[in-house]
mmCIF file of C-alpha atoms in Angstrom:
data_model
loop_
_atom_site.group_PDB
_atom_site.id
_atom_site.type_symbol
_atom_site.label_atom_id
_atom_site.label_comp_id
_atom_site.label_asym_id
_atom_site.label_seq_id
_atom_site.Cartn_x
_atom_site.Cartn_y
_atom_site.Cartn_z
ATOM 1 C CA UNK A 1 52.352 9.471 -54.109
ATOM 2 C CA UNK A 2 49.725 9.384 -51.426
ATOM 3 C CA UNK A 3 46.051 9.930 -52.254
ATOM 4 C CA UNK A 4 45.189 13.803 -52.943
ATOM 5 C CA UNK A 5 43.648 15.381 -49.838
ATOM 6 C CA UNK A 6 42.504 18.647 -51.527
ATOM 7 C CA UNK A 7 41.689 18.929 -55.259
ATOM 8 C CA UNK A 8 40.331 21.917 -57.065
ATOM 9 C CA UNK A 9 39.163 21.650 -60.681
ATOM 10 C CA UNK A 10 38.368 24.545 -62.932
ATOM 11 C CA UNK A 11 38.034 26.968 -60.192
ATOM 12 C CA UNK A 12 36.705 30.260 -61.393
ATOM 13 C CA UNK A 13 36.350 33.196 -59.217
ATOM 14 C CA UNK A 14 35.188 36.835 -60.326
ATOM 15 C CA UNK A 15 34.097 39.995 -58.949
ATOM 16 C CA UNK A 16 31.310 41.941 -60.591
ATOM 17 C CA UNK A 17 31.936 45.679 -61.624
ATOM 18 C CA UNK A 18 28.704 47.460 -61.141
ATOM 19 C CA UNK A 19 27.418 50.941 -62.301
ATOM 20 C CA UNK A 20 24.634 52.726 -60.606
ATOM 21 C CA UNK A 21 23.430 52.644 -56.965
ATOM 22 C CA UNK A 22 19.716 51.917 -57.158
ATOM 23 C CA UNK A 23 19.354 50.357 -60.563
ATOM 24 C CA UNK A 24 22.701 48.482 -60.328
ATOM 25 C CA UNK A 25 24.006 46.939 -63.523
ATOM 26 C CA UNK A 26 26.999 44.655 -64.043
ATOM 27 C CA UNK A 27 29.171 46.161 -66.593
ATOM 28 C CA UNK A 28 32.095 44.085 -66.424
ATOM 29 C CA UNK A 29 33.636 41.357 -64.592
ATOM 30 C CA UNK A 30 37.118 40.934 -62.982
ATOM 31 C CA UNK A 31 38.105 37.320 -63.645
ATOM 32 C CA UNK A 32 40.470 36.988 -60.625
ATOM 33 C CA UNK A 33 40.812 33.186 -60.990
ATOM 34 C CA UNK A 34 40.048 31.447 -64.222
ATOM 35 C CA UNK A 35 39.941 27.724 -64.642
ATOM 36 C CA UNK A 36 42.638 26.849 -62.030
ATOM 37 C CA UNK A 37 43.161 23.225 -61.251
ATOM 38 C CA UNK A 38 45.428 22.178 -58.353
ATOM 39 C CA UNK A 39 45.946 18.841 -56.348
ATOM 40 C CA UNK A 40 47.505 18.679 -52.852
ATOM 41 C CA UNK A 41 48.757 15.328 -51.345
ATOM 42 C CA UNK A 42 48.985 14.305 -47.755
ATOM 43 C CA UNK A 43 52.155 15.889 -46.079
ATOM 44 C CA UNK A 44 53.015 17.914 -49.091
ATOM 45 C CA UNK A 45 53.709 21.741 -49.540
ATOM 46 C CA UNK A 46 52.358 23.385 -52.805
ATOM 47 C CA UNK A 47 53.242 26.780 -53.416
ATOM 48 C CA UNK A 48 51.295 29.209 -55.646
ATOM 49 C CA UNK A 49 53.590 32.098 -56.755
ATOM 50 C CA UNK A 50 52.825 35.129 -58.992
ATOM 51 C CA UNK A 51 52.937 39.002 -59.107
ATOM 52 C CA UNK A 52 50.485 41.044 -57.073
ATOM 53 C CA UNK A 53 47.046 40.858 -58.464
ATOM 54 C CA UNK A 54 47.412 37.501 -60.240
ATOM 55 C CA UNK A 55 44.603 35.969 -57.953
ATOM 56 C CA UNK A 56 46.587 33.950 -55.705
ATOM 57 C CA UNK A 57 44.799 35.240 -52.337
ATOM 58 C CA UNK A 58 41.458 34.973 -54.062
ATOM 59 C CA UNK A 59 42.172 31.421 -55.019
ATOM 60 C CA UNK A 60 43.259 30.573 -51.438
ATOM 61 C CA UNK A 61 39.953 32.231 -50.077
ATOM 62 C CA UNK A 62 38.165 30.245 -52.431
ATOM 63 C CA UNK A 63 40.065 26.918 -51.370
ATOM 64 C CA UNK A 64 38.856 27.354 -47.704
ATOM 65 C CA UNK A 65 35.400 28.638 -48.910
ATOM 66 C CA UNK A 66 35.713 32.168 -47.529
ATOM 67 C CA UNK A 67 34.307 33.220 -50.699
ATOM 68 C CA UNK A 68 32.015 31.196 -53.115
ATOM 69 C CA UNK A 69 33.397 30.041 -56.217
ATOM 70 C CA UNK A 70 31.807 30.875 -59.512
ATOM 71 C CA UNK A 71 32.519 27.549 -61.298
ATOM 72 C CA UNK A 72 34.478 24.408 -60.949
ATOM 73 C CA UNK A 73 34.634 22.199 -57.856
ATOM 74 C CA UNK A 74 36.792 21.777 -54.837
ATOM 75 C CA UNK A 75 36.987 18.146 -53.292
ATOM 76 C CA UNK A 76 38.366 17.504 -49.821
ATOM 77 C CA UNK A 77 39.255 13.761 -48.957
ATOM 78 C CA UNK A 78 37.077 12.680 -51.797
ATOM 79 C CA UNK A 79 33.871 14.756 -50.937
ATOM 80 C CA UNK A 80 32.957 17.739 -52.942
ATOM 81 C CA UNK A 81 32.828 20.791 -50.654
ATOM 82 C CA UNK A 82 31.883 23.344 -53.315
ATOM 83 C CA UNK A 83 28.350 23.857 -52.289
ATOM 84 C CA UNK A 84 28.509 22.795 -48.570
ATOM 85 C CA UNK A 85 26.952 25.151 -46.122
ATOM 86 C CA UNK A 86 26.107 25.177 -42.387
ATOM 87 C CA UNK A 87 27.275 22.438 -40.236
ATOM 88 C CA UNK A 88 28.841 20.356 -42.889
ATOM 89 C CA UNK A 89 30.869 23.463 -43.965
ATOM 90 C CA UNK A 90 32.093 23.753 -40.284
ATOM 91 C CA UNK A 91 33.330 20.347 -40.385
ATOM 92 C CA UNK A 92 35.267 21.207 -43.440
ATOM 93 C CA UNK A 93 36.644 24.376 -41.944
ATOM 94 C CA UNK A 94 37.973 22.349 -38.889
ATOM 95 C CA UNK A 95 40.120 20.320 -41.204
ATOM 96 C CA UNK A 96 41.273 23.128 -43.550
ATOM 97 C CA UNK A 97 42.397 26.442 -41.879
ATOM 98 C CA UNK A 98 44.363 29.437 -43.045
ATOM 99 C CA UNK A 99 47.042 31.704 -41.930
ATOM 100 C CA UNK A 100 46.698 35.263 -42.950
ATOM 101 C CA UNK A 101 48.962 37.709 -44.617
ATOM 102 C CA UNK A 102 48.720 40.559 -42.283
ATOM 103 C CA UNK A 103 49.289 39.482 -38.639
ATOM 104 C CA UNK A 104 48.258 42.862 -37.310
ATOM 105 C CA UNK A 105 44.988 42.924 -39.269
ATOM 106 C CA UNK A 106 44.042 39.332 -38.664
ATOM 107 C CA UNK A 107 43.876 39.818 -34.911
ATOM 108 C CA UNK A 108 41.248 41.810 -33.045
ATOM 109 C CA UNK A 109 43.020 44.597 -31.312
ATOM 110 C CA UNK A 110 40.261 44.466 -28.549
ATOM 111 C CA UNK A 111 40.474 40.808 -27.633
ATOM 112 C CA UNK A 112 43.263 39.206 -25.432
ATOM 113 C CA UNK A 113 45.207 36.779 -27.563
ATOM 114 C CA UNK A 114 44.050 33.871 -25.609
ATOM 115 C CA UNK A 115 40.526 34.698 -26.356
ATOM 116 C CA UNK A 116 41.421 35.186 -30.144
ATOM 117 C CA UNK A 117 43.094 31.778 -30.156
ATOM 118 C CA UNK A 118 40.317 30.258 -28.210
ATOM 119 C CA UNK A 119 37.660 31.435 -30.579
ATOM 120 C CA UNK A 120 38.004 28.397 -33.038
ATOM 121 C CA UNK A 121 37.410 26.012 -30.297
ATOM 122 C CA UNK A 122 34.502 27.980 -28.933
ATOM 123 C CA UNK A 123 32.934 27.998 -32.450
ATOM 124 C CA UNK A 124 33.361 24.234 -32.886
ATOM 125 C CA UNK A 125 32.358 23.479 -29.327
ATOM 126 C CA UNK A 126 35.506 21.670 -28.540
ATOM 127 C CA UNK A 127 36.120 20.787 -24.766
ATOM 128 C CA UNK A 128 35.171 22.390 -21.687
ATOM 129 C CA UNK A 129 36.350 25.976 -20.974
ATOM 130 C CA UNK A 130 39.247 24.602 -18.828
ATOM 131 C CA UNK A 131 40.182 22.123 -21.621
ATOM 132 C CA UNK A 132 39.973 25.119 -24.224
ATOM 133 C CA UNK A 133 42.363 27.144 -22.140
ATOM 134 C CA UNK A 134 44.854 24.340 -21.701
ATOM 135 C CA UNK A 135 44.649 23.634 -25.536
ATOM 136 C CA UNK A 136 45.434 27.347 -26.314
ATOM 137 C CA UNK A 137 48.290 27.428 -23.928
ATOM 138 C CA UNK A 138 49.721 24.173 -25.566
ATOM 139 C CA UNK A 139 49.428 25.727 -29.006
ATOM 140 C CA UNK A 140 51.112 29.019 -27.733
ATOM 141 C CA UNK A 141 54.066 26.788 -26.404
ATOM 142 C CA UNK A 142 54.311 24.758 -29.520
ATOM 143 C CA UNK A 143 54.756 28.017 -31.701
ATOM 144 C CA UNK A 144 57.244 29.533 -29.283
ATOM 145 C CA UNK A 145 55.166 31.856 -27.316
ATOM 146 C CA UNK A 146 55.154 32.042 -23.692
ATOM 147 C CA UNK A 147 51.828 30.620 -22.364
ATOM 148 C CA UNK A 148 51.859 33.088 -19.586
ATOM 149 C CA UNK A 149 51.193 35.720 -22.247
ATOM 150 C CA UNK A 150 47.448 34.458 -22.591
ATOM 151 C CA UNK A 151 46.042 37.687 -21.294
ATOM 152 C CA UNK A 152 47.961 40.022 -23.420
ATOM 153 C CA UNK A 153 46.536 42.103 -26.308
ATOM 154 C CA UNK A 154 47.987 41.898 -29.804
ATOM 155 C CA UNK A 155 49.638 45.470 -29.580
ATOM 156 C CA UNK A 156 51.856 44.123 -26.885
ATOM 157 C CA UNK A 157 53.631 41.553 -29.321
ATOM 158 C CA UNK A 158 56.086 42.090 -32.161
ATOM 159 C CA UNK A 159 55.230 41.385 -35.900
ATOM 160 C CA UNK A 160 56.819 37.746 -35.580
ATOM 161 C CA UNK A 161 54.910 37.000 -32.512
ATOM 162 C CA UNK A 162 51.721 38.193 -33.965
ATOM 163 C CA UNK A 163 52.367 35.715 -36.953
ATOM 164 C CA UNK A 164 53.008 32.977 -34.405
ATOM 165 C CA UNK A 165 49.566 33.633 -32.802
ATOM 166 C CA UNK A 166 48.100 33.465 -36.331
ATOM 167 C CA UNK A 167 49.895 30.033 -36.690
ATOM 168 C CA UNK A 168 48.754 28.886 -33.293
ATOM 169 C CA UNK A 169 45.118 29.797 -34.141
ATOM 170 C CA UNK A 170 45.496 27.795 -37.501
ATOM 171 C CA UNK A 171 46.908 24.621 -35.858
ATOM 172 C CA UNK A 172 44.609 24.887 -32.503
ATOM 173 C CA UNK A 173 41.792 22.705 -34.455
ATOM 174 C CA UNK A 174 44.223 20.201 -35.352
ATOM 175 C CA UNK A 175 43.747 20.691 -39.100
ATOM 176 C CA UNK A 176 44.908 18.459 -41.919
ATOM 177 C CA UNK A 177 45.618 21.273 -44.333
ATOM 178 C CA UNK A 178 46.746 24.911 -43.753
ATOM 179 C CA UNK A 179 46.387 27.519 -46.271
ATOM 180 C CA UNK A 180 49.176 30.328 -45.763
ATOM 181 C CA UNK A 181 48.495 33.296 -47.533
ATOM 182 C CA UNK A 182 51.870 35.067 -47.615
ATOM 183 C CA UNK A 183 52.633 34.006 -44.170
ATOM 184 C CA UNK A 184 56.047 35.885 -44.162
ATOM 185 C CA UNK A 185 55.548 38.804 -46.481
ATOM 186 C CA UNK A 186 54.878 41.243 -43.622
ATOM 187 C CA UNK A 187 57.782 40.292 -41.668
ATOM 188 C CA UNK A 188 61.493 41.208 -41.608
ATOM 189 C CA UNK A 189 64.019 38.644 -43.066
ATOM 190 C CA UNK A 190 65.420 37.313 -39.806
ATOM 191 C CA UNK A 191 61.822 36.833 -38.481
ATOM 192 C CA UNK A 192 60.952 35.081 -41.833
ATOM 193 C CA UNK A 193 63.432 32.455 -41.186
ATOM 194 C CA UNK A 194 61.945 31.641 -37.881
ATOM 195 C CA UNK A 195 58.479 31.499 -39.069
ATOM 196 C CA UNK A 196 59.564 29.358 -42.102
ATOM 197 C CA UNK A 197 61.239 27.074 -39.669
ATOM 198 C CA UNK A 198 58.371 26.903 -37.356
ATOM 199 C CA UNK A 199 56.100 25.983 -40.259
ATOM 200 C CA UNK A 200 58.603 23.212 -41.296
ATOM 201 C CA UNK A 201 58.560 21.839 -37.677
ATOM 202 C CA UNK A 202 54.891 21.944 -37.429
ATOM 203 C CA UNK A 203 54.569 20.085 -40.762
ATOM 204 C CA UNK A 204 56.889 17.408 -39.674
ATOM 205 C CA UNK A 205 55.455 16.847 -36.322
ATOM 206 C CA UNK A 206 51.814 17.291 -37.060
ATOM 207 C CA UNK A 207 51.740 15.854 -40.733
ATOM 208 C CA UNK A 208 50.302 18.774 -42.168
ATOM 209 C CA UNK A 209 49.664 19.702 -45.725
ATOM 210 C CA UNK A 210 50.370 23.164 -46.856
ATOM 211 C CA UNK A 211 49.268 25.549 -49.698
ATOM 212 C CA UNK A 212 51.592 28.397 -49.471
ATOM 213 C CA UNK A 213 50.863 31.503 -51.360
ATOM 214 C CA UNK A 214 53.791 33.857 -51.789
ATOM 215 C CA UNK A 215 55.675 36.022 -54.115
ATOM 216 C CA UNK A 216 59.007 35.482 -52.155
ATOM 217 C CA UNK A 217 60.629 32.900 -54.381
ATOM 218 C CA UNK A 218 63.289 31.975 -51.836
ATOM 219 C CA UNK A 219 60.802 31.313 -49.253
ATOM 220 C CA UNK A 220 58.940 28.986 -51.775
ATOM 221 C CA UNK A 221 62.003 27.284 -52.862
ATOM 222 C CA UNK A 222 62.650 26.458 -49.192
ATOM 223 C CA UNK A 223 59.130 25.204 -48.240
ATOM 224 C CA UNK A 224 57.600 23.918 -51.319
ATOM 225 C CA UNK A 225 57.602 20.281 -52.840
ATOM 226 C CA UNK A 226 55.638 21.520 -55.868
ATOM 227 C CA UNK A 227 55.177 24.961 -57.423
ATOM 228 C CA UNK A 228 52.184 26.499 -59.470
ATOM 229 C CA UNK A 229 53.010 29.814 -61.108
ATOM 230 C CA UNK A 230 49.992 32.190 -61.724
ATOM 231 C CA UNK A 231 49.514 35.033 -64.258
ATOM 232 C CA UNK A 232 46.465 37.011 -64.498
ATOM 233 C CA UNK A 233 44.326 34.306 -62.943
ATOM 234 C CA UNK A 234 45.604 31.183 -64.585
ATOM 235 C CA UNK A 235 48.369 28.705 -63.882
ATOM 236 C CA UNK A 236 51.056 29.165 -66.514
ATOM 237 C CA UNK A 237 53.646 26.554 -65.032
ATOM 238 C CA UNK A 238 53.522 23.879 -62.474
ATOM 239 C CA UNK A 239 55.900 21.105 -61.408
ATOM 240 C CA UNK A 240 58.197 19.905 -58.763
ATOM 241 C CA UNK A 241 60.123 23.050 -57.117
ATOM 242 C CA UNK A 242 63.442 22.092 -58.817
ATOM 243 C CA UNK A 243 61.805 21.634 -62.230
ATOM 244 C CA UNK A 244 60.205 25.108 -62.096
ATOM 245 C CA UNK A 245 63.268 26.821 -60.535
ATOM 246 C CA UNK A 246 65.970 25.069 -62.520
ATOM 247 C CA UNK A 247 64.395 24.565 -65.730
ATOM 248 C CA UNK A 248 61.414 26.878 -66.234
ATOM 249 C CA UNK A 249 59.771 26.521 -69.593
ATOM 250 C CA UNK A 250 57.220 29.308 -69.461
ATOM 251 C CA UNK A 251 58.871 32.921 -70.275
ATOM 252 C CA UNK A 252 56.849 34.398 -67.303
ATOM 253 C CA UNK A 253 58.251 31.798 -64.890
ATOM 254 C CA UNK A 254 61.684 32.681 -66.280
ATOM 255 C CA UNK A 255 61.337 36.426 -65.881
ATOM 256 C CA UNK A 256 59.816 35.926 -62.358
ATOM 257 C CA UNK A 257 62.724 33.775 -61.360
ATOM 258 C CA UNK A 258 65.249 36.183 -62.808
ATOM 259 C CA UNK A 259 63.693 39.067 -60.618
ATOM 260 C CA UNK A 260 64.625 37.194 -57.512
ATOM 261 C CA UNK A 261 67.172 39.189 -55.651
ATOM 262 C CA UNK A 262 70.624 37.272 -55.101
ATOM 263 C CA UNK A 263 72.572 38.063 -52.009
ATOM 264 C CA UNK A 264 75.918 37.716 -53.921
ATOM 265 C CA UNK A 265 76.591 40.741 -55.920
ATOM 266 C CA UNK A 266 78.994 39.188 -58.485
ATOM 267 C CA UNK A 267 76.679 36.526 -59.246
ATOM 268 C CA UNK A 268 73.886 39.026 -59.403
ATOM 269 C CA UNK A 269 75.670 40.979 -61.985
ATOM 270 C CA UNK A 270 76.532 38.010 -64.084
ATOM 271 C CA UNK A 271 73.080 36.436 -64.396
ATOM 272 C CA UNK A 272 70.714 37.123 -67.196
ATOM 273 C CA UNK A 273 68.080 39.501 -66.020
ATOM 274 C CA UNK A 274 64.644 39.626 -68.016
ATOM 275 C CA UNK A 275 62.781 42.822 -67.402
ATOM 276 C CA UNK A 276 59.214 42.589 -68.630
ATOM 277 C CA UNK A 277 57.988 45.530 -70.437
ATOM 278 C CA UNK A 278 54.512 47.193 -69.761
ATOM 279 C CA UNK A 279 52.057 46.579 -66.964
ATOM 280 C CA UNK A 280 49.895 43.670 -66.194
ATOM 281 C CA UNK A 281 46.930 43.824 -68.569
ATOM 282 C CA UNK A 282 43.526 44.215 -66.911
ATOM 283 C CA UNK A 283 41.619 41.074 -65.776
ATOM 284 C CA UNK A 284 38.535 42.880 -66.815
ATOM 285 C CA UNK A 285 39.495 42.564 -70.318
ATOM 286 C CA UNK A 286 42.449 40.097 -70.692
ATOM 287 C CA UNK A 287 44.511 40.027 -73.984
ATOM 288 C CA UNK A 288 43.263 37.574 -76.678
ATOM 289 C CA UNK A 289 45.272 34.650 -77.188
ATOM 290 C CA UNK A 290 48.043 33.764 -74.686
ATOM 291 C CA UNK A 291 47.437 36.434 -71.798
ATOM 292 C CA UNK A 292 51.151 36.829 -71.567
ATOM 293 C CA UNK A 293 51.703 37.648 -75.064
ATOM 294 C CA UNK A 294 51.778 41.463 -74.843
ATOM 295 C CA UNK A 295 54.739 41.335 -72.319
ATOM 296 C CA UNK A 296 56.502 38.067 -73.550
ATOM 297 C CA UNK A 297 60.035 38.345 -74.456
ATOM 298 C CA UNK A 298 59.777 35.565 -76.864
ATOM 299 C CA UNK A 299 56.346 36.436 -78.240
ATOM 300 C CA UNK A 300 55.314 34.986 -81.861
ATOM 301 C CA UNK A 301 52.785 36.056 -84.242
ATOM 302 C CA UNK A 302 50.448 33.265 -83.456
ATOM 303 C CA UNK A 303 50.503 33.953 -79.739
ATOM 304 C CA UNK A 304 47.941 36.759 -80.059
ATOM 305 C CA UNK A 305 45.550 34.193 -81.773
ATOM 306 C CA UNK A 306 45.997 30.851 -79.753
ATOM 307 C CA UNK A 307 45.183 30.341 -76.139
ATOM 308 C CA UNK A 308 47.685 27.834 -74.981
ATOM 309 C CA UNK A 309 46.332 25.175 -72.159
ATOM 310 C CA UNK A 310 48.305 23.898 -69.456
ATOM 311 C CA UNK A 311 49.885 20.693 -70.838
ATOM 312 C CA UNK A 312 51.287 18.326 -68.238
ATOM 313 C CA UNK A 313 54.277 16.086 -69.157
ATOM 314 C CA UNK A 314 54.768 12.446 -67.699
ATOM 315 C CA UNK A 315 57.200 13.970 -65.099
ATOM 316 C CA UNK A 316 54.449 16.244 -63.682
ATOM 317 C CA UNK A 317 55.968 19.456 -65.164
ATOM 318 C CA UNK A 318 53.432 21.351 -67.073
ATOM 319 C CA UNK A 319 53.448 24.898 -68.813
ATOM 320 C CA UNK A 320 50.962 26.802 -70.924
ATOM 321 C CA UNK A 321 52.994 28.206 -73.613
ATOM 322 C CA UNK A 322 52.931 27.302 -77.510
ATOM 323 C CA UNK A 323 56.855 28.146 -77.606
ATOM 324 C CA UNK A 324 58.172 26.969 -74.383
ATOM 325 C CA UNK A 325 61.727 27.643 -73.652
ATOM 326 C CA UNK A 326 64.299 24.935 -73.867
ATOM 327 C CA UNK A 327 64.670 23.088 -70.636
ATOM 328 C CA UNK B 1 27.376 40.371 -67.594
ATOM 329 C CA UNK B 2 23.887 40.595 -66.185
ATOM 330 C CA UNK B 3 21.204 43.276 -66.758
ATOM 331 C CA UNK B 4 19.536 45.028 -64.115
ATOM 332 C CA UNK B 5 18.048 42.929 -61.338
ATOM 333 C CA UNK B 6 14.819 44.860 -61.128
ATOM 334 C CA UNK B 7 13.639 43.031 -58.096
ATOM 335 C CA UNK B 8 16.445 44.342 -55.902
ATOM 336 C CA UNK B 9 16.420 47.616 -57.561
ATOM 337 C CA UNK B 10 12.629 47.950 -56.770
ATOM 338 C CA UNK B 11 13.528 46.991 -53.098
ATOM 339 C CA UNK B 12 16.321 49.691 -52.839
ATOM 340 C CA UNK B 13 14.249 52.261 -54.317
ATOM 341 C CA UNK B 14 11.331 51.417 -51.928
ATOM 342 C CA UNK B 15 13.758 51.378 -49.051
ATOM 343 C CA UNK B 16 15.347 54.663 -49.879
ATOM 344 C CA UNK B 17 11.770 56.439 -50.227
ATOM 345 C CA UNK B 18 10.734 55.074 -47.005
ATOM 346 C CA UNK B 19 13.910 56.251 -45.351
ATOM 347 C CA UNK B 20 13.430 59.692 -46.842
ATOM 348 C CA UNK B 21 9.697 59.775 -45.591
ATOM 349 C CA UNK B 22 10.671 58.743 -42.028
ATOM 350 C CA UNK B 23 13.418 61.427 -42.067
ATOM 351 C CA UNK B 24 10.919 63.965 -43.198
ATOM 352 C CA UNK B 25 8.516 62.747 -40.752
ATOM 353 C CA UNK B 26 10.877 62.983 -37.885
ATOM 354 C CA UNK B 27 11.867 66.436 -38.792
ATOM 355 C CA UNK B 28 8.251 67.334 -39.003
ATOM 356 C CA UNK B 29 7.683 66.010 -35.275
ATOM 357 C CA UNK B 30 10.859 67.840 -34.268
ATOM 358 C CA UNK B 31 9.672 71.304 -35.637
ATOM 359 C CA UNK B 32 6.233 70.808 -34.316
ATOM 360 C CA UNK B 33 7.510 69.911 -31.006
ATOM 361 C CA UNK B 34 9.716 72.950 -31.305
ATOM 362 C CA UNK B 35 6.671 75.133 -31.444
ATOM 363 C CA UNK B 36 5.979 75.638 -35.046
ATOM 364 C CA UNK B 37 2.235 75.172 -36.412
ATOM 365 C CA UNK B 38 1.585 71.813 -38.169
ATOM 366 C CA UNK B 39 1.661 73.160 -41.624
ATOM 367 C CA UNK B 40 4.723 75.076 -41.280
ATOM 368 C CA UNK B 41 6.468 72.091 -39.753
ATOM 369 C CA UNK B 42 5.509 69.753 -42.624
ATOM 370 C CA UNK B 43 6.745 72.441 -45.024
ATOM 371 C CA UNK B 44 10.097 72.897 -43.393
ATOM 372 C CA UNK B 45 10.558 68.911 -42.824
ATOM 373 C CA UNK B 46 9.669 68.327 -46.345
ATOM 374 C CA UNK B 47 11.995 71.297 -47.361
ATOM 375 C CA UNK B 48 14.934 70.151 -45.719
ATOM 376 C CA UNK B 49 14.770 66.718 -47.292
ATOM 377 C CA UNK B 50 14.077 67.940 -50.565
ATOM 378 C CA UNK B 51 16.996 70.513 -50.535
ATOM 379 C CA UNK B 52 19.265 67.766 -49.081
ATOM 380 C CA UNK B 53 18.131 65.376 -51.857
ATOM 381 C CA UNK B 54 18.640 68.146 -54.610
ATOM 382 C CA UNK B 55 22.206 69.067 -53.082
ATOM 383 C CA UNK B 56 22.971 65.374 -53.183
ATOM 384 C CA UNK B 57 21.936 65.009 -56.638
ATOM 385 C CA UNK B 58 24.230 68.072 -57.906
ATOM 386 C CA UNK B 59 27.133 66.432 -55.833
ATOM 387 C CA UNK B 60 26.560 63.172 -57.586
ATOM 388 C CA UNK B 61 26.346 64.730 -61.032
ATOM 389 C CA UNK B 62 29.724 66.382 -60.401
ATOM 390 C CA UNK B 63 31.148 63.002 -59.202
ATOM 391 C CA UNK B 64 29.726 61.222 -62.328
ATOM 392 C CA UNK B 65 31.139 63.876 -64.633
ATOM 393 C CA UNK B 66 34.573 63.219 -63.072
ATOM 394 C CA UNK B 67 34.258 59.541 -64.031
ATOM 395 C CA UNK B 68 33.224 57.544 -61.376
ATOM 396 C CA UNK B 69 33.071 53.727 -61.773
ATOM 397 C CA UNK B 70 29.915 53.557 -59.936
ATOM 398 C CA UNK B 71 28.119 56.766 -60.056
ATOM 399 C CA UNK B 72 26.306 57.585 -63.257
ATOM 400 C CA UNK B 73 24.385 60.700 -64.353
ATOM 401 C CA UNK B 74 21.247 58.577 -64.033
ATOM 402 C CA UNK B 75 22.002 58.317 -60.351
ATOM 403 C CA UNK B 76 22.435 62.056 -59.894
ATOM 404 C CA UNK B 77 19.311 62.933 -61.957
ATOM 405 C CA UNK B 78 17.437 60.197 -59.929
ATOM 406 C CA UNK B 79 18.460 61.902 -56.665
ATOM 407 C CA UNK B 80 17.238 65.286 -58.068
ATOM 408 C CA UNK B 81 14.092 63.727 -59.288
ATOM 409 C CA UNK B 82 13.352 62.270 -55.887
ATOM 410 C CA UNK B 83 14.070 65.738 -54.169
ATOM 411 C CA UNK B 84 11.103 66.986 -56.442
ATOM 412 C CA UNK B 85 8.032 65.770 -54.498
ATOM 413 C CA UNK B 86 9.574 66.767 -51.145
ATOM 414 C CA UNK B 87 10.236 70.423 -52.503
ATOM 415 C CA UNK B 88 6.733 70.621 -53.956
ATOM 416 C CA UNK B 89 5.152 69.531 -50.597
ATOM 417 C CA UNK B 90 7.389 72.254 -49.021
ATOM 418 C CA UNK B 91 6.177 74.890 -51.320
ATOM 419 C CA UNK B 92 2.537 73.926 -51.612
ATOM 420 C CA UNK B 93 1.448 73.092 -47.917
#
């Protein structure tokens, strides 16, 4: 396998819970991401899956340095970018861009889409105004938009077209890595397929590496080479897509996969469905021992005491469970 | 978990006090310009700010009693305490 392009080691991101207005005191901390490791190789797609609130988006924003991380390190092309700021951080942001979840909220309603897409070029002072416009129109053409719509406003486009605008804006700087934060979750199924195809085409043509944050497991299966499953801020299972999908070893991964809707009603009725009991515990005060133990269908007495770490086998399949499921 | 950042707290408190003084000053000017003599104008300006802070304190107290994550009883009583000097000025001048 090629050299890692982006590596995160022990990334921890928390949000303070404060009391008071003048004499503010931190009374607790929401540990959204807790010691996550990941490695992305050139041309690879790594998917991060998990239920809402497990820390996927916070991790994504940390990886592109849209928010600072509390602990751990992020390395891009062998260089530590964790504490970068100013011009050197801008250089990194030219190489690693992001596609946001909500195509409506991620576009300024008062800016023409040409201006919106040109903004990264303006920030990085790339080309003359005429070259910038040409680059924007090329990017529009590449993502399947009509370049003549350069002067239109976001409200004049459909949801799928707006997400294409977001994708065009992400590729306009010719990055090497794109972090896609739920790129299709706000779109209907037929448009989802178009966007997934577009992402695949761009990856093939431009040699991009993707980190795809998603909770739609079918989209992940289609796009991802490797998958990491997150639960309450931690990675509980990781491996090649087929390993995680066909032989999940962590009970949470299995439950997550069993919740995936199947289009064939006969098949859907016959399969084993695992319904997790209870709610996701509070990340302010996570359970002792294994974080999944209060909801685990195969919980053992020792699970509330021991905190299993992610152990990775020789084939790259890893899981954080003291009593893993049979393959 | 961290304790109180006293430096930041002092800065926030100072900013609030300055903002209240500026507001009271503006009101005094407005009342004076409207034709009131100086002392009643000062009384009215300080009175409006003091009354507003007292009301805010009562509101914050109700909010804190409902179980706010952010607003404490201390915040509410602090707002009421801040209203006192203004009310005293309003009554004495």
